[in-house]
CSV table of C-alpha atoms in Angstrom, one decimal:
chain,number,residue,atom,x,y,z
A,1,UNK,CA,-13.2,-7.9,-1.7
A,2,UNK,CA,-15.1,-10.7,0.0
A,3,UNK,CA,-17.5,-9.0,2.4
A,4,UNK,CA,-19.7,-11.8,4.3
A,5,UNK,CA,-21.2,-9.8,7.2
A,6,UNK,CA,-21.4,-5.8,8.7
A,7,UNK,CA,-22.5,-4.4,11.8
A,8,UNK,CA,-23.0,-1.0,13.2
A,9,UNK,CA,-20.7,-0.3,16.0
A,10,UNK,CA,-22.3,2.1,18.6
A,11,UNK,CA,-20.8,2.0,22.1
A,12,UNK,CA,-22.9,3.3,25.3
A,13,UNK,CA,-21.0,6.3,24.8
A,14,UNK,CA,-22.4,7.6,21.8
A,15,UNK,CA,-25.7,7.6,20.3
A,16,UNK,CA,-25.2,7.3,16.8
A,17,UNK,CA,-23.0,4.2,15.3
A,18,UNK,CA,-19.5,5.2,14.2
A,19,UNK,CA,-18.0,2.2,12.8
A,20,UNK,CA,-18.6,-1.4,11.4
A,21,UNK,CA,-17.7,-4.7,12.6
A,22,UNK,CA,-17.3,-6.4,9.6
A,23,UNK,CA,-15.8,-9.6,8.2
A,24,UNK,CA,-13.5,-9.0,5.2
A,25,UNK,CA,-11.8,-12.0,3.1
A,26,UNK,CA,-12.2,-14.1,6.4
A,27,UNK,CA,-11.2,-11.7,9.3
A,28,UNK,CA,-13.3,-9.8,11.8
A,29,UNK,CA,-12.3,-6.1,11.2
A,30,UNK,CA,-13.2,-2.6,12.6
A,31,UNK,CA,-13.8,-0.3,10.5
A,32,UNK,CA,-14.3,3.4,10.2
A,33,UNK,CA,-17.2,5.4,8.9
A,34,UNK,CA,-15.1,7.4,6.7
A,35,UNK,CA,-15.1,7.6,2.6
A,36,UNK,CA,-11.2,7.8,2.4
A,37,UNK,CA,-10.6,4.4,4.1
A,38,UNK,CA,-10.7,1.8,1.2
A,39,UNK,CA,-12.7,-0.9,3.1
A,40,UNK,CA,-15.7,1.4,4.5
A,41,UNK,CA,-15.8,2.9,0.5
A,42,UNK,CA,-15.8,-1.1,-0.8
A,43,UNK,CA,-18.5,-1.6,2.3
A,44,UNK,CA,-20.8,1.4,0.9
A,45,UNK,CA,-20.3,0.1,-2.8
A,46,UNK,CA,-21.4,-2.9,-2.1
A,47,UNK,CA,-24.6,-1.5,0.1
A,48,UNK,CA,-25.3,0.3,-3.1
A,49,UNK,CA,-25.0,-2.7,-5.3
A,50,UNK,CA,-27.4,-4.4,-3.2
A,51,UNK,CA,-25.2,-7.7,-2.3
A,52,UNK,CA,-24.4,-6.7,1.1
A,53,UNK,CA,-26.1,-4.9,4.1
A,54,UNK,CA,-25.0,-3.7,7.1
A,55,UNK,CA,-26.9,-4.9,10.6
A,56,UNK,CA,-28.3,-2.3,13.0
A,57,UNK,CA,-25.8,-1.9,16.2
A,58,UNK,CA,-27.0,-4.2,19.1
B,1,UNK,CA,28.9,8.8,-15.5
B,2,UNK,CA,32.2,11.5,-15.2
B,3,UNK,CA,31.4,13.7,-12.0
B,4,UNK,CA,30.8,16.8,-14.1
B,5,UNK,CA,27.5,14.8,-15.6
B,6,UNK,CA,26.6,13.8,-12.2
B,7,UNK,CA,26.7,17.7,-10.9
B,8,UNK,CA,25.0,18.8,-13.5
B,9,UNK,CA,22.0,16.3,-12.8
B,10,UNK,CA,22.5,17.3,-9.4
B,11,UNK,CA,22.2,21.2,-10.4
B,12,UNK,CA,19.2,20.4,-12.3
B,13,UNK,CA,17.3,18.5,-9.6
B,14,UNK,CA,17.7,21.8,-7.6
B,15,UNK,CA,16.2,23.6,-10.4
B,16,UNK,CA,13.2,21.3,-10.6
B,17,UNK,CA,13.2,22.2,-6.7
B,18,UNK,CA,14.2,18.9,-4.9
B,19,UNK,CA,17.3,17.9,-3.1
B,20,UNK,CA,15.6,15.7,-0.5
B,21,UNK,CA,12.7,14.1,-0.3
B,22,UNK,CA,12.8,13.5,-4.3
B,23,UNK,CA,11.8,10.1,-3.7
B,24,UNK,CA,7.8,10.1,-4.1
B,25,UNK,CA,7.6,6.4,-4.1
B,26,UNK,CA,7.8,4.5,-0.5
B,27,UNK,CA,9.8,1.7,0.4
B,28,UNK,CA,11.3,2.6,-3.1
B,29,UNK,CA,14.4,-0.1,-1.5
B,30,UNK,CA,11.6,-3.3,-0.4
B,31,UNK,CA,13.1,-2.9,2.8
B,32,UNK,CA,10.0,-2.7,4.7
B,33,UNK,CA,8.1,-6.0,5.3
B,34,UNK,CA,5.8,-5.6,8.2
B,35,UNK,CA,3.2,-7.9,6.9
B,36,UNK,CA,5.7,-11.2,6.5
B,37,UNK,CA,9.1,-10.3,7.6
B,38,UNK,CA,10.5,-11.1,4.4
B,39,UNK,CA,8.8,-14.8,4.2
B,40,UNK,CA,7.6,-16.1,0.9
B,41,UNK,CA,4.0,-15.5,0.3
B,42,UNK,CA,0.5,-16.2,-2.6
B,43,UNK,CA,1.1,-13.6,-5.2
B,44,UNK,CA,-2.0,-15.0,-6.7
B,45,UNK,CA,-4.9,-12.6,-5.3
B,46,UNK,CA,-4.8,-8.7,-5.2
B,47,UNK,CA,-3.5,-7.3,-1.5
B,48,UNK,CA,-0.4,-5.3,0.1
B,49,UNK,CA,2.5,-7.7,1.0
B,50,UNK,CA,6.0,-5.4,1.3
B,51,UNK,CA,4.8,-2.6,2.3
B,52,UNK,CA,3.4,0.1,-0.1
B,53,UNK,CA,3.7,-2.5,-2.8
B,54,UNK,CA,0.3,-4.3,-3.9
B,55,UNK,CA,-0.7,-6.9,-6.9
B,56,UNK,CA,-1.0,-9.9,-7.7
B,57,UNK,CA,-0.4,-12.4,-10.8
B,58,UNK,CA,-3.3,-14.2,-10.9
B,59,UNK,CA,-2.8,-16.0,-14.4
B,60,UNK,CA,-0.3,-18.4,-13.1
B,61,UNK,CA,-1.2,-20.3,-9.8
B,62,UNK,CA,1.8,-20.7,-7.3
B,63,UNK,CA,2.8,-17.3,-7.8
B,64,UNK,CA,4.8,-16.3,-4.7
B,65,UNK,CA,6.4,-12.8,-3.9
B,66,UNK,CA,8.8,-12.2,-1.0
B,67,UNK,CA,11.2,-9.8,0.2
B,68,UNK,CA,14.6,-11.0,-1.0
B,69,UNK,CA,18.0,-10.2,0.1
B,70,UNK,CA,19.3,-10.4,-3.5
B,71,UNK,CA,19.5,-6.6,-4.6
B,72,UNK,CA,21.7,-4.6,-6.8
B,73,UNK,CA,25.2,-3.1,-5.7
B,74,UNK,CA,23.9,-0.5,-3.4
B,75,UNK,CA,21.2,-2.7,-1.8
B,76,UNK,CA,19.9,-4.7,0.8
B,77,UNK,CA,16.5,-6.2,-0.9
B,78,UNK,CA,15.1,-6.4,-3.4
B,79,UNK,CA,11.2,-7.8,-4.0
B,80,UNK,CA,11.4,-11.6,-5.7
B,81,UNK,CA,8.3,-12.1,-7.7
B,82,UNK,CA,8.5,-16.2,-8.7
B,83,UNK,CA,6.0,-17.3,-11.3
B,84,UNK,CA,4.4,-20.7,-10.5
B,85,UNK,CA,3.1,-22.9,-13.3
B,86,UNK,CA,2.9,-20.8,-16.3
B,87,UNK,CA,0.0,-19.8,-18.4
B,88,UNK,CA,-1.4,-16.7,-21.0
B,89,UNK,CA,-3.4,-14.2,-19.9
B,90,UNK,CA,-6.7,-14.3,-20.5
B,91,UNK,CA,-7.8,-10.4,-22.3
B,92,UNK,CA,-9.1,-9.1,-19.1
B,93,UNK,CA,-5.9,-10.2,-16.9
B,94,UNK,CA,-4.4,-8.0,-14.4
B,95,UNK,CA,-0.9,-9.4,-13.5
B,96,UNK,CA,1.3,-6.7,-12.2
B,97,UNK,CA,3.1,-5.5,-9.0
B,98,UNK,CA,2.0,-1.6,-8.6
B,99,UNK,CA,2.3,1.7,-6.2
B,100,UNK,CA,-0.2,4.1,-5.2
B,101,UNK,CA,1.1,6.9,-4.5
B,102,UNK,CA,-1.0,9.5,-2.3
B,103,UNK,CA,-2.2,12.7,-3.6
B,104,UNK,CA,-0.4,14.9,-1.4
B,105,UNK,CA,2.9,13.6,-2.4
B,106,UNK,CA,2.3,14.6,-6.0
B,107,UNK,CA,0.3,17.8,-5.3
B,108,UNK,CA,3.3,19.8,-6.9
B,109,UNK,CA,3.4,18.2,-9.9
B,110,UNK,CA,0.7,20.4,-11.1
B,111,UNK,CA,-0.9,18.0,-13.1
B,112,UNK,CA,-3.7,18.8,-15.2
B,113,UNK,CA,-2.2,22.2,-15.8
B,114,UNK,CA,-0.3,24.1,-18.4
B,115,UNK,CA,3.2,24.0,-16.2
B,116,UNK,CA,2.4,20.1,-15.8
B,117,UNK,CA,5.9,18.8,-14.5
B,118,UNK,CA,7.9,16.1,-15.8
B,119,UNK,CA,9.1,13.0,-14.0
B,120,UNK,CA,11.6,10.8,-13.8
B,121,UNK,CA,10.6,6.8,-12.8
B,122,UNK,CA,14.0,4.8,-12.2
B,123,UNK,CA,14.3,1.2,-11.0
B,124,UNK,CA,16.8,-1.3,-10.9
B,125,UNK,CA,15.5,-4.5,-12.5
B,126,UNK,CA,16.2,-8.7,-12.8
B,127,UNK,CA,14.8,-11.1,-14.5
B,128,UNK,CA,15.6,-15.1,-15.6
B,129,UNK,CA,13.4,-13.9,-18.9
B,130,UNK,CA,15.2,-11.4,-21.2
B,131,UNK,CA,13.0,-9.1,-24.0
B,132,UNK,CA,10.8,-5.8,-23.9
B,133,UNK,CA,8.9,-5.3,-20.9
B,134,UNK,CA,6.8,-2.7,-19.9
B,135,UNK,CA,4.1,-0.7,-17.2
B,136,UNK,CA,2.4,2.1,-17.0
B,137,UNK,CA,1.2,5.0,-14.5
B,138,UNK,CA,-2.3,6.3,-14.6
B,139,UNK,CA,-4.2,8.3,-12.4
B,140,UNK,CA,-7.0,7.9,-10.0
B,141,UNK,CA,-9.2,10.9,-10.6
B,142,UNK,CA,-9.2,11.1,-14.2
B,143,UNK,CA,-8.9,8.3,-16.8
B,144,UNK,CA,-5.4,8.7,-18.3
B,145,UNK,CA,-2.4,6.2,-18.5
B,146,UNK,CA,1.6,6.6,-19.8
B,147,UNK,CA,2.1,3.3,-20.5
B,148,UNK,CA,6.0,2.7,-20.9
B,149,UNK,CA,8.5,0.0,-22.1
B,150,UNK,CA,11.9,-1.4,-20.6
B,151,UNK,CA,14.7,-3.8,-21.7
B,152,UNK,CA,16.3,-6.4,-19.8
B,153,UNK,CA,18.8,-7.1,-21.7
B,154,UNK,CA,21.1,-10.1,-19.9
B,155,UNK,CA,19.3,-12.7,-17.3
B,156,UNK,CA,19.5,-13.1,-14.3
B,157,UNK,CA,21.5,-9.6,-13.6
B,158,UNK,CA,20.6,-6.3,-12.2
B,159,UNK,CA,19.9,-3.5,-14.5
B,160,UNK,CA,18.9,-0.3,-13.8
B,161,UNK,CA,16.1,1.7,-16.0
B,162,UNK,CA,15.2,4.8,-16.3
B,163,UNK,CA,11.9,6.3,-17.9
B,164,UNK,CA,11.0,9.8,-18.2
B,165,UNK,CA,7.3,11.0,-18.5
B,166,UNK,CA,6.2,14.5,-19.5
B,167,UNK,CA,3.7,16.1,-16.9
B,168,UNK,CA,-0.2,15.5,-18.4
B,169,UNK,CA,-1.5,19.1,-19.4
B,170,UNK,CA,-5.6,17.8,-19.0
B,171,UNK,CA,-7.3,15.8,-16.5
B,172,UNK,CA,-8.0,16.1,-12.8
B,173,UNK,CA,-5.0,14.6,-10.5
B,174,UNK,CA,-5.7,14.2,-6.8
B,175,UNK,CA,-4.0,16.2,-4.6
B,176,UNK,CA,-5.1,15.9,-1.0
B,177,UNK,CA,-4.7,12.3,0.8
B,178,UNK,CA,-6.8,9.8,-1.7
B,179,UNK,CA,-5.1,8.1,-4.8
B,180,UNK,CA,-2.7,10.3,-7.2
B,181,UNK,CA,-1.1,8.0,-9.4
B,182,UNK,CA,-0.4,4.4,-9.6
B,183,UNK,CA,2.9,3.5,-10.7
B,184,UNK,CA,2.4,-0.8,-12.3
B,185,UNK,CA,5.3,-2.8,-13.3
B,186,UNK,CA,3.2,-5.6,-15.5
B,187,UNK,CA,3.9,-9.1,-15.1
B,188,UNK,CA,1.7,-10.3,-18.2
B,189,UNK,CA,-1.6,-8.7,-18.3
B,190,UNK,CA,-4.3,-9.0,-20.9
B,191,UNK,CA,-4.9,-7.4,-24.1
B,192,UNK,CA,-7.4,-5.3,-22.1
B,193,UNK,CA,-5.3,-3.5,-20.5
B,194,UNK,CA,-2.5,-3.1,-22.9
B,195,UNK,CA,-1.6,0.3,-25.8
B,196,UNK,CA,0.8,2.0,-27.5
B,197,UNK,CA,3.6,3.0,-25.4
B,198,UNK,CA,5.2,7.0,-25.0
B,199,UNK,CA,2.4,9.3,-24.3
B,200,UNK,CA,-0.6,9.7,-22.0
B,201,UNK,CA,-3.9,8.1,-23.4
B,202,UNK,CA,-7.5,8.1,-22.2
B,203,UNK,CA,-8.2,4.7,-20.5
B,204,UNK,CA,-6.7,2.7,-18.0
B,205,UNK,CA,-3.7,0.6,-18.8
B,206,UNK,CA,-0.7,-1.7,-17.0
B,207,UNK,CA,1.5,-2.0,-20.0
B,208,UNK,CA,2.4,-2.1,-23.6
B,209,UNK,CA,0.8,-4.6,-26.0
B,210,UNK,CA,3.3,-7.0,-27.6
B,211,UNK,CA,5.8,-6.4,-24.5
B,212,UNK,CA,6.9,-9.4,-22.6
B,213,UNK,CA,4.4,-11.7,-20.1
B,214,UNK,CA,6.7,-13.1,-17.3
B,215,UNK,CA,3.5,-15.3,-16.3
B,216,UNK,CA,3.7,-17.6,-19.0
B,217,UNK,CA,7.2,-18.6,-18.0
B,218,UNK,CA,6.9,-21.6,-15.2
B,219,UNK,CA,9.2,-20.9,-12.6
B,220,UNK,CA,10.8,-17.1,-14.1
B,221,UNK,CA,11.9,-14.7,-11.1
B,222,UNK,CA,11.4,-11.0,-11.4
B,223,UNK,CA,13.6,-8.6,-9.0
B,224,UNK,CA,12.6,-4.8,-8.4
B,225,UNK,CA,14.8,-2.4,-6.2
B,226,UNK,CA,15.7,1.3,-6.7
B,227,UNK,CA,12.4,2.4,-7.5
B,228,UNK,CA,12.6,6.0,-7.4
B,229,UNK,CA,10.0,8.6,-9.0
B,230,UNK,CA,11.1,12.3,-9.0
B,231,UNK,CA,9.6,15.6,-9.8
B,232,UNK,CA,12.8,15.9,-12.7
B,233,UNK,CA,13.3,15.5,-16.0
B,234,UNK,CA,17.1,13.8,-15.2
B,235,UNK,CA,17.2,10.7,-13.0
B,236,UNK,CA,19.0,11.5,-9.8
B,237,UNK,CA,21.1,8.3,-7.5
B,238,UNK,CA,18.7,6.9,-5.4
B,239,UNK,CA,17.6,8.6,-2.5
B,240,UNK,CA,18.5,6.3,0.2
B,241,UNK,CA,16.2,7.3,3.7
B,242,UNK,CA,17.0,5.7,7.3
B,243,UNK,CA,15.1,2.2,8.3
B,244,UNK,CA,13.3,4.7,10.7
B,245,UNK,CA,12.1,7.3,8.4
B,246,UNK,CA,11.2,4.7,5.7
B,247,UNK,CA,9.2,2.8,8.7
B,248,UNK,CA,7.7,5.8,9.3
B,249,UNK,CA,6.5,6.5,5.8
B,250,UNK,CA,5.3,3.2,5.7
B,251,UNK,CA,3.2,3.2,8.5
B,252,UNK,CA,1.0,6.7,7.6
B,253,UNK,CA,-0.7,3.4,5.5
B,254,UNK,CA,-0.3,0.2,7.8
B,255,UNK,CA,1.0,-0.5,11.3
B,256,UNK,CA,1.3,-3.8,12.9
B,257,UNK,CA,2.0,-4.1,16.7
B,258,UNK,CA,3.9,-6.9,16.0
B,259,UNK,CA,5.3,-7.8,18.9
B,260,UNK,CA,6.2,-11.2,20.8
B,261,UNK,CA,4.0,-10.5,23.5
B,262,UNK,CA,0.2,-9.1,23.2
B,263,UNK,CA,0.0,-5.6,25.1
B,264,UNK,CA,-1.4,-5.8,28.2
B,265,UNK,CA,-4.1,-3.6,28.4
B,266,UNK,CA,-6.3,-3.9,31.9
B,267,UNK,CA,-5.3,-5.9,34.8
B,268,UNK,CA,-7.1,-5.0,38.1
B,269,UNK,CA,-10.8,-5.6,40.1
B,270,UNK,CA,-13.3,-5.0,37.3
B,271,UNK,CA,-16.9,-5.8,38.3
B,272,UNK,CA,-19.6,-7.5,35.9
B,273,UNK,CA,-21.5,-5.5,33.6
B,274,UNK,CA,-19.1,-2.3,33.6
B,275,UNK,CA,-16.8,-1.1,31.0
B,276,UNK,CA,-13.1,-0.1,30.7
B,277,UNK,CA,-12.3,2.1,27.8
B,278,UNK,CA,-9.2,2.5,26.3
B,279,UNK,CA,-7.4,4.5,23.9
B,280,UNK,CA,-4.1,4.0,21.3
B,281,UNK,CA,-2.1,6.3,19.8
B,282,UNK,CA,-0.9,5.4,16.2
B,283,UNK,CA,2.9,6.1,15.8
B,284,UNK,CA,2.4,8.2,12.9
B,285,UNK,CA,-0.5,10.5,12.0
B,286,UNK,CA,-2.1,7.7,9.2
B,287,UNK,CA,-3.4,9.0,5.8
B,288,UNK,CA,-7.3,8.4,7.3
B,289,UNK,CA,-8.8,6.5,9.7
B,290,UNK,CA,-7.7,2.8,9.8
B,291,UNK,CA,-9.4,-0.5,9.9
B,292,UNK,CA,-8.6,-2.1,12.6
B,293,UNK,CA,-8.0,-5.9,12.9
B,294,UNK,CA,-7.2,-7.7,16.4
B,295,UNK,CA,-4.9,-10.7,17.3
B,296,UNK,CA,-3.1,-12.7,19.7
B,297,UNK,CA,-6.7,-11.7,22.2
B,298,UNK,CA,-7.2,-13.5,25.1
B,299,UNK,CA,-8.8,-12.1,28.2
B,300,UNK,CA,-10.0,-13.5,31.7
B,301,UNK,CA,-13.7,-11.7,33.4
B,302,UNK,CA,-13.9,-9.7,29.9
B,303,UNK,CA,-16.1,-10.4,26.9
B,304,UNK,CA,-14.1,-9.3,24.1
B,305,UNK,CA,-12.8,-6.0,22.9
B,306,UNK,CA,-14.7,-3.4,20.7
B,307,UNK,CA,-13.4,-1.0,19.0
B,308,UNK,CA,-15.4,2.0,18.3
B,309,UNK,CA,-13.8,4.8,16.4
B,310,UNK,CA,-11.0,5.0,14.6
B,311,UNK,CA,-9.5,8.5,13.6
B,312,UNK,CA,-6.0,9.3,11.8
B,313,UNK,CA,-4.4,9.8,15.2
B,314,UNK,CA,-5.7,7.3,17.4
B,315,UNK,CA,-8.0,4.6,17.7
B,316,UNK,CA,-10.7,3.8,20.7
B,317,UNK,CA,-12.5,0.4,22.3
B,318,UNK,CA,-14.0,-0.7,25.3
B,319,UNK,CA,-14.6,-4.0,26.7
B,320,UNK,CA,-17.4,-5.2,29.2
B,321,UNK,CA,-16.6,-7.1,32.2
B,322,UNK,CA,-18.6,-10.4,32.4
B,323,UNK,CA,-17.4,-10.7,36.2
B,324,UNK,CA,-16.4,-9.6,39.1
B,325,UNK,CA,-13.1,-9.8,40.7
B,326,UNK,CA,-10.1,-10.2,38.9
B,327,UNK,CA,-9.6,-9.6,35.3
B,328,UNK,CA,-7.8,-8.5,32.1
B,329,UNK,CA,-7.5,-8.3,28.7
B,330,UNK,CA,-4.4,-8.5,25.9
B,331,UNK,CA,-4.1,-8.4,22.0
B,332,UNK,CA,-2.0,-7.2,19.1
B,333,UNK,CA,-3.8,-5.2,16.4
B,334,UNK,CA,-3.3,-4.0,12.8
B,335,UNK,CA,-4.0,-0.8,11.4
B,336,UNK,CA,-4.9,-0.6,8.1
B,337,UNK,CA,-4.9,2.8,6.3
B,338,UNK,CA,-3.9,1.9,2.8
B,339,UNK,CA,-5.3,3.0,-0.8
């Protein structure tokens, strides 16, 4: 899965992120902070790996 | 098959406890194409395209899958795998078209256990390249594959095969809403991932080595339809569901909007530097909390739409308004909950 960027989502509702803004094979996609959702699990594996980290929230 | 044979089946699905909702595997007819709407689409790089179904035959460039309205007697569509320019598979190859199926739809298989369950994997199959085909399930939390063979016998006509797989005793099997089993019909895959066929073995394989590799044939079609996986020992007709239940199904995994217009989502006096918040309901609760991808967005006194969290039930954004006075905002959006 080509990752090339990740952000932190954190509206001014909340004050701890809970998603990414990521771009995945080319799109811009939300995506969830949750293990079971394939793309936030390939996300963390790739944190992991080192080849990919994910931006503080603006 | 004489009535009486086709009661007794019947009476020994109701034994194994099924006489609905047999079917395990969705979209089981390819009727369901939310992503392309039955066009013709690159089979060349692993992703979803009719729903449920995911793969990819890498091997041989100009692959194309669509949903085809070809099908056996009995059917509307059928998937249409066409093999571009043709080419052997390298040992680490994965060529195949497969199924995940969730955990919670083979929880009472009891897998893993001493009362493991058998099952019952039927399909109706085409093909321009006759010979000995083959695929294999294998699970997601523990290492183990049934690899199994299949004839097709005459080209170019719709058969219908049937494979039956004794439950696996050992092993863990997922049974809550990650990845339980994949089912893979293999389209040419390397030696890799290739054994002996008949019984579950430790490792994880697509198919039988020596069996047929559609990719090296320039131009070969390859039609599935009628795939149907039951908690039996006896294959049972296929369960055919309503569009709307199928949809349904399909969309605890992936929704698209999809329609002509963009929804319409704030229209009114906004002023500059405040924030509307919205909320969407999915149409079905979705295995887990989707990815969300926008489209078709286009907004006037609005900076562009975040969202923010994204639950099983519903998913949440906001966008700021860069002035004041009139304004909205519009988009489509996909939800993504898929293994």
């Amino acid at each position: 899965m080509n990752i090339t960027s990740a952000q932190y989502i954190q509206s001014e509702m909340d004050n701890n992120p809970t998603a990414v803004k990521a771009v995945i094979e080319g799109s811009t996609v939300f995506v969830p902070l949750d293990p079971a959702n394939r793309h936030y699990s390939e996300i963390m594996r790739q944190v992991e790996a080192g080849t990919l980290t994910i931006q503080e929230a603006e | 098959m004489s009535k009486a044979r086709q009661l007794a089946d019947l009476g020994n699905v109701y034994d194994d406890g099924a006489l609905s909702n047999r079917n395990r595997i969705i979209n089981g007819a390819m009727v369901i194409d939310q992503r392309n709407g039955g066009s013709s689409v690159a089979f060349t790089s692993a992703a979803y395209k009719l729903d449920r179904w995911v793969g990819a035959v890498g091997t041989a460039t100009g692959t194309t899958i669509q949903r085809s309205t070809t099908s056996a007697t009995g059917f509307s569509n059928s998937a249409l795998i066409t093999i571009g320019t043709g080419a052997s598979p390298v040992a680490g190859a994965v060529n195949r078209i497969y199924q995940v199926i969730e955990g919670y739809n083979i929880s009472d298989f009891a897998w893993g256990t001493a009362s493991a369950s058998a099952i019952t994997l039927s399909f109706w199959v085409r093909s321009s390249v006759t010979g000995t085909f083959s695929g294999a399930l294998y699970g997601a939390s523990t290492i183990q594959s049934y690899p199994f063979t299949y004839t097709i016998s005459a080209a170019n006509t719709f058969e219908q095969k049937t494979i039956i797989i004794s439950g696996p005793t050992t092993g863990t099997w997922n049974s809550t809403n990650g990845a339980g089993v994949y089912v893979n019909f293999d389209l040419g895959s390397g030696s890799t991932f290739k054994t002996s066929a008949g019984s579950w073995t430790t490792g994880t394989y697509i198919g039988v080595t020596g069996s047929t590799n559609l990719c090296e044939t320039t131009g070969a079609t390859f039609y599935l339809t009628g795939v149907q996986l039951e908690c039996s020992d006896t294959a049972t007709p296929f369960e055919h569901r309503s569009y709307g239940d199928e949809l349904a199904r399909c969309q605890r995994y992936y929704f698209s909007s999809d329609e002509a217009d963009s929804l319409l989502l704030s229209f009114g006096d906004v002023t500059s530097g405040d924030s509307t918040y919205f909320t969407i309901l999915h149409p079905t609760t979705m295995r887990t909390g989707p990815t969300i991808t926008l489209s078709n967005e286009s907004h006037s006194g609005f900076d562009g739409i975040t969202v923010f969290r994204n639950y099983a039930t519903r998913w949440a954004g906001y966008d700021v308004a860069t002035s004041t006075g009139r304004g909205y905002f519009q988009f489509e959006y996909v939800a993504d909950a898929e293994l």
